């Protein structure tokens, strides 16, 4: 009776999963709150010394199996999965409520102001030196001779290909810019795409595009902070975020990843595309004041370190550093070509500021002080994807303009 009581108390601590135990005296007990996934069958009593020497139930069960005392019935994957989950986790814990409260009180209003400071300069201003896609993020040059327009289409297609999209799936784009990605995702893959932005001018432009293309049933844009998306109302199969992570702020990176995790369905894929620093350091003071107030460029090291804490599995990581250097060079040359046509409110000081910003960033990527990385993550393990990564690199038809 004592052995059974000791075992029962130990098995009650195995809190992950639902299972049945059949004891050596014929007694049967269920553990957990749901339908049992597997059974542990004791053919005879285990050795009392084993129960006294360890509190690790995996050691007790493993040795009992070796001695022929116990067998398992059911899917071995379920059994092993639960044993791993019972091991002490090295994952960090965060006071997410306190972080959210701090963000609301000290940062959120300023964040909206910061985004609008940079992105609401004027759609006409950006249209003069960006390409027709209005993509304001790293392009992807499949061929050296690719135009900027072709390279931006390549980037959108390359990013979407990684998500293995299926018709009817729901896709969220956090920081959707001028909407090229969500529109192309709907047209090419037949998904239902939602984009969010804090820029009023971007929101207006994307809304107009959706209406003009008659995509209102398939695509929507929301003028909304990502933290205000309610997981009870919004759940997505796939989430993508390009060039937004840099605006979150160092302190709130865990809050961002937690939010994404709550919005993503189990086995869902998340493609995070962000500028990365080579070393952890403070944001450049000039950039912080004049270009991206409130921004923080994380490193690969600190970013990857967060993934496990929010049940994200890293499937693929790719550096696009040289692609961004080339993208910025295109932008700088375009800007220099049109700067004298800008309205009077864009004075010489403004033009010099933007010129050194674009050319200086190109140099920072070329010299390796900045990188841009795409991380493909799954929420929990996903065994339904192709076994190799060839699917991420489909042959694309050229699109010239």
GROMACS .gro file of N, CA, C and O in nm, residues 92-105 108 226-227 248 250-262 306 309-311:
model
  140
   92UNK      N    1   1.293   3.141  -1.906
   92UNK     CA    2   1.276   3.251  -1.813
   92UNK      C    3   1.128   3.278  -1.791
   92UNK      O    4   1.042   3.239  -1.869
   93UNK      N    5   1.098   3.346  -1.684
   93UNK     CA    6   0.962   3.393  -1.659
   93UNK      C    7   0.965   3.545  -1.661
   93UNK      O    8   1.065   3.608  -1.624
   94UNK      N    9   0.858   3.603  -1.707
   94UNK     CA   10   0.849   3.748  -1.721
   94UNK      C   11   0.721   3.795  -1.652
   94UNK      O   12   0.618   3.728  -1.658
   95UNK      N   13   0.729   3.911  -1.593
   95UNK     CA   14   0.608   3.973  -1.538
   95UNK      C   15   0.543   4.051  -1.651
   95UNK      O   16   0.562   4.171  -1.666
   96UNK      N   17   0.467   3.977  -1.733
   96UNK     CA   18   0.410   4.036  -1.854
   96UNK      C   19   0.307   4.144  -1.821
   96UNK      O   20   0.295   4.243  -1.894
   97UNK      N   21   0.234   4.125  -1.712
   97UNK     CA   22   0.135   4.226  -1.675
   97UNK      C   23   0.204   4.357  -1.639
   97UNK      O   24   0.157   4.465  -1.676
   98UNK      N   25   0.314   4.346  -1.566
   98UNK     CA   26   0.387   4.467  -1.529
   98UNK      C   27   0.447   4.534  -1.652
   98UNK      O   28   0.446   4.658  -1.664
   99UNK      N   29   0.500   4.453  -1.745
   99UNK     CA   30   0.555   4.510  -1.868
   99UNK      C   31   0.447   4.580  -1.949
   99UNK      O   32   0.469   4.688  -2.004
  100UNK      N   33   0.330   4.517  -1.956
  100UNK     CA   34   0.219   4.577  -2.032
  100UNK      C   35   0.175   4.708  -1.968
  100UNK      O   36   0.148   4.808  -2.036
  101UNK      N   37   0.169   4.710  -1.836
  101UNK     CA   38   0.129   4.831  -1.764
  101UNK      C   39   0.230   4.942  -1.790
  101UNK      O   40   0.193   5.059  -1.813
  102UNK      N   41   0.357   4.907  -1.789
  102UNK     CA   42   0.462   5.007  -1.813
  102UNK      C   43   0.454   5.058  -1.956
  102UNK      O   44   0.469   5.179  -1.981
  103UNK      N   45   0.432   4.966  -2.050
  103UNK     CA   46   0.421   5.007  -2.190
  103UNK      C   47   0.305   5.105  -2.209
  103UNK      O   48   0.317   5.206  -2.278
  104UNK      N   49   0.192   5.074  -2.147
  104UNK     CA   50   0.075   5.159  -2.160
  104UNK      C   51   0.099   5.297  -2.098
  104UNK      O   52   0.064   5.400  -2.155
  105UNK      N   53   0.162   5.297  -1.982
  105UNK     CA   54   0.180   5.422  -1.908
  105UNK      C   55   0.291   5.510  -1.966
  105UNK      O   56   0.277   5.632  -1.972
  108UNK      N   57   0.343   5.359  -2.491
  108UNK     CA   58   0.256   5.331  -2.604
  108UNK      C   59   0.216   5.456  -2.682
  108UNK      O   60   0.218   5.458  -2.804
  226UNK      N   61  -0.036   4.658  -3.230
  226UNK     CA   62  -0.037   4.511  -3.225
  226UNK      C   63  -0.079   4.459  -3.087
  226UNK      O   64  -0.141   4.353  -3.076
  227UNK      N   65  -0.050   4.536  -2.981
  227UNK     CA   66  -0.087   4.492  -2.846
  227UNK      C   67  -0.237   4.496  -2.823
  227UNK      O   68  -0.288   4.435  -2.730
  248UNK      N   69   1.003   4.804  -3.140
  248UNK     CA   70   0.939   4.756  -3.017
  248UNK      C   71   1.005   4.814  -2.892
  248UNK      O   72   0.937   4.847  -2.794
  250UNK      N   73   1.388   4.762  -2.650
  250UNK     CA   74   1.459   4.651  -2.587
  250UNK      C   75   1.380   4.588  -2.473
  250UNK      O   76   1.368   4.466  -2.462
  251UNK      N   77   1.321   4.671  -2.388
  251UNK     CA   78   1.253   4.620  -2.270
  251UNK      C   79   1.130   4.539  -2.304
  251UNK      O   80   1.090   4.449  -2.229
  252UNK      N   81   1.068   4.568  -2.420
  252UNK     CA   82   0.939   4.508  -2.450
  252UNK      C   83   0.947   4.395  -2.554
  252UNK      O   84   0.844   4.347  -2.600
  253UNK      N   85   1.067   4.351  -2.589
  253UNK     CA   86   1.080   4.239  -2.682
  253UNK      C   87   1.007   4.113  -2.632
  253UNK      O   88   0.939   4.046  -2.711
  254UNK      N   89   1.018   4.077  -2.503
  254UNK     CA   90   0.942   3.960  -2.455
  254UNK      C   91   0.791   3.979  -2.469
  254UNK      O   92   0.719   3.884  -2.501
  255UNK      N   93   0.744   4.100  -2.445
  255UNK     CA   94   0.600   4.126  -2.455
  255UNK      C   95   0.552   4.109  -2.599
  255UNK      O   96   0.444   4.055  -2.624
  256UNK      N   97   0.634   4.155  -2.693
  256UNK     CA   98   0.600   4.141  -2.835
  256UNK      C   99   0.589   3.993  -2.873
  256UNK      O  100   0.491   3.950  -2.935
  257UNK      N  101   0.688   3.913  -2.836
  257UNK     CA  102   0.688   3.772  -2.873
  257UNK      C  103   0.575   3.696  -2.803
  257UNK      O  104   0.515   3.604  -2.861
  258UNK      N  105   0.545   3.733  -2.680
  258UNK     CA  106   0.431   3.671  -2.611
  258UNK      C  107   0.302   3.703  -2.685
  258UNK      O  108   0.217   3.614  -2.703
  259UNK      N  109   0.287   3.827  -2.730
  259UNK     CA  110   0.165   3.865  -2.801
  259UNK      C  111   0.150   3.786  -2.930
  259UNK      O  112   0.042   3.734  -2.961
  260UNK      N  113   0.259   3.775  -3.004
  260UNK     CA  114   0.254   3.697  -3.128
  260UNK      C  115   0.214   3.553  -3.099
  260UNK      O  116   0.131   3.494  -3.169
  261UNK      N  117   0.270   3.495  -2.994
  261UNK     CA  118   0.239   3.357  -2.959
  261UNK      C  119   0.091   3.339  -2.927
  261UNK      O  120   0.031   3.238  -2.965
  262UNK      N  121   0.032   3.436  -2.858
  262UNK     CA  122  -0.111   3.424  -2.822
  262UNK      C  123  -0.202   3.438  -2.944
  262UNK      O  124  -0.315   3.389  -2.943
  306UNK      N  125   1.521   3.450  -2.670
  306UNK     CA  126   1.383   3.465  -2.624
  306UNK      C  127   1.289   3.356  -2.677
  306UNK      O  128   1.182   3.332  -2.619
  309UNK      N  129   1.124   3.078  -2.465
  309UNK     CA  130   1.036   3.122  -2.357
  309UNK      C  131   0.891   3.137  -2.401
  309UNK      O  132   0.801   3.144  -2.318
  310UNK      N  133   0.869   3.143  -2.533
  310UNK     CA  134   0.734   3.160  -2.584
  310UNK      C  135   0.694   3.048  -2.680
  310UNK      O  136   0.610   3.066  -2.766
  311UNK      N  137   0.759   2.932  -2.660
  311UNK     CA  138   0.725   2.809  -2.733
  311UNK      C  139   0.748   2.823  -2.883
  311UNK      O  140   0.677   2.764  -2.964
   0.00000   0.00000   0.00000
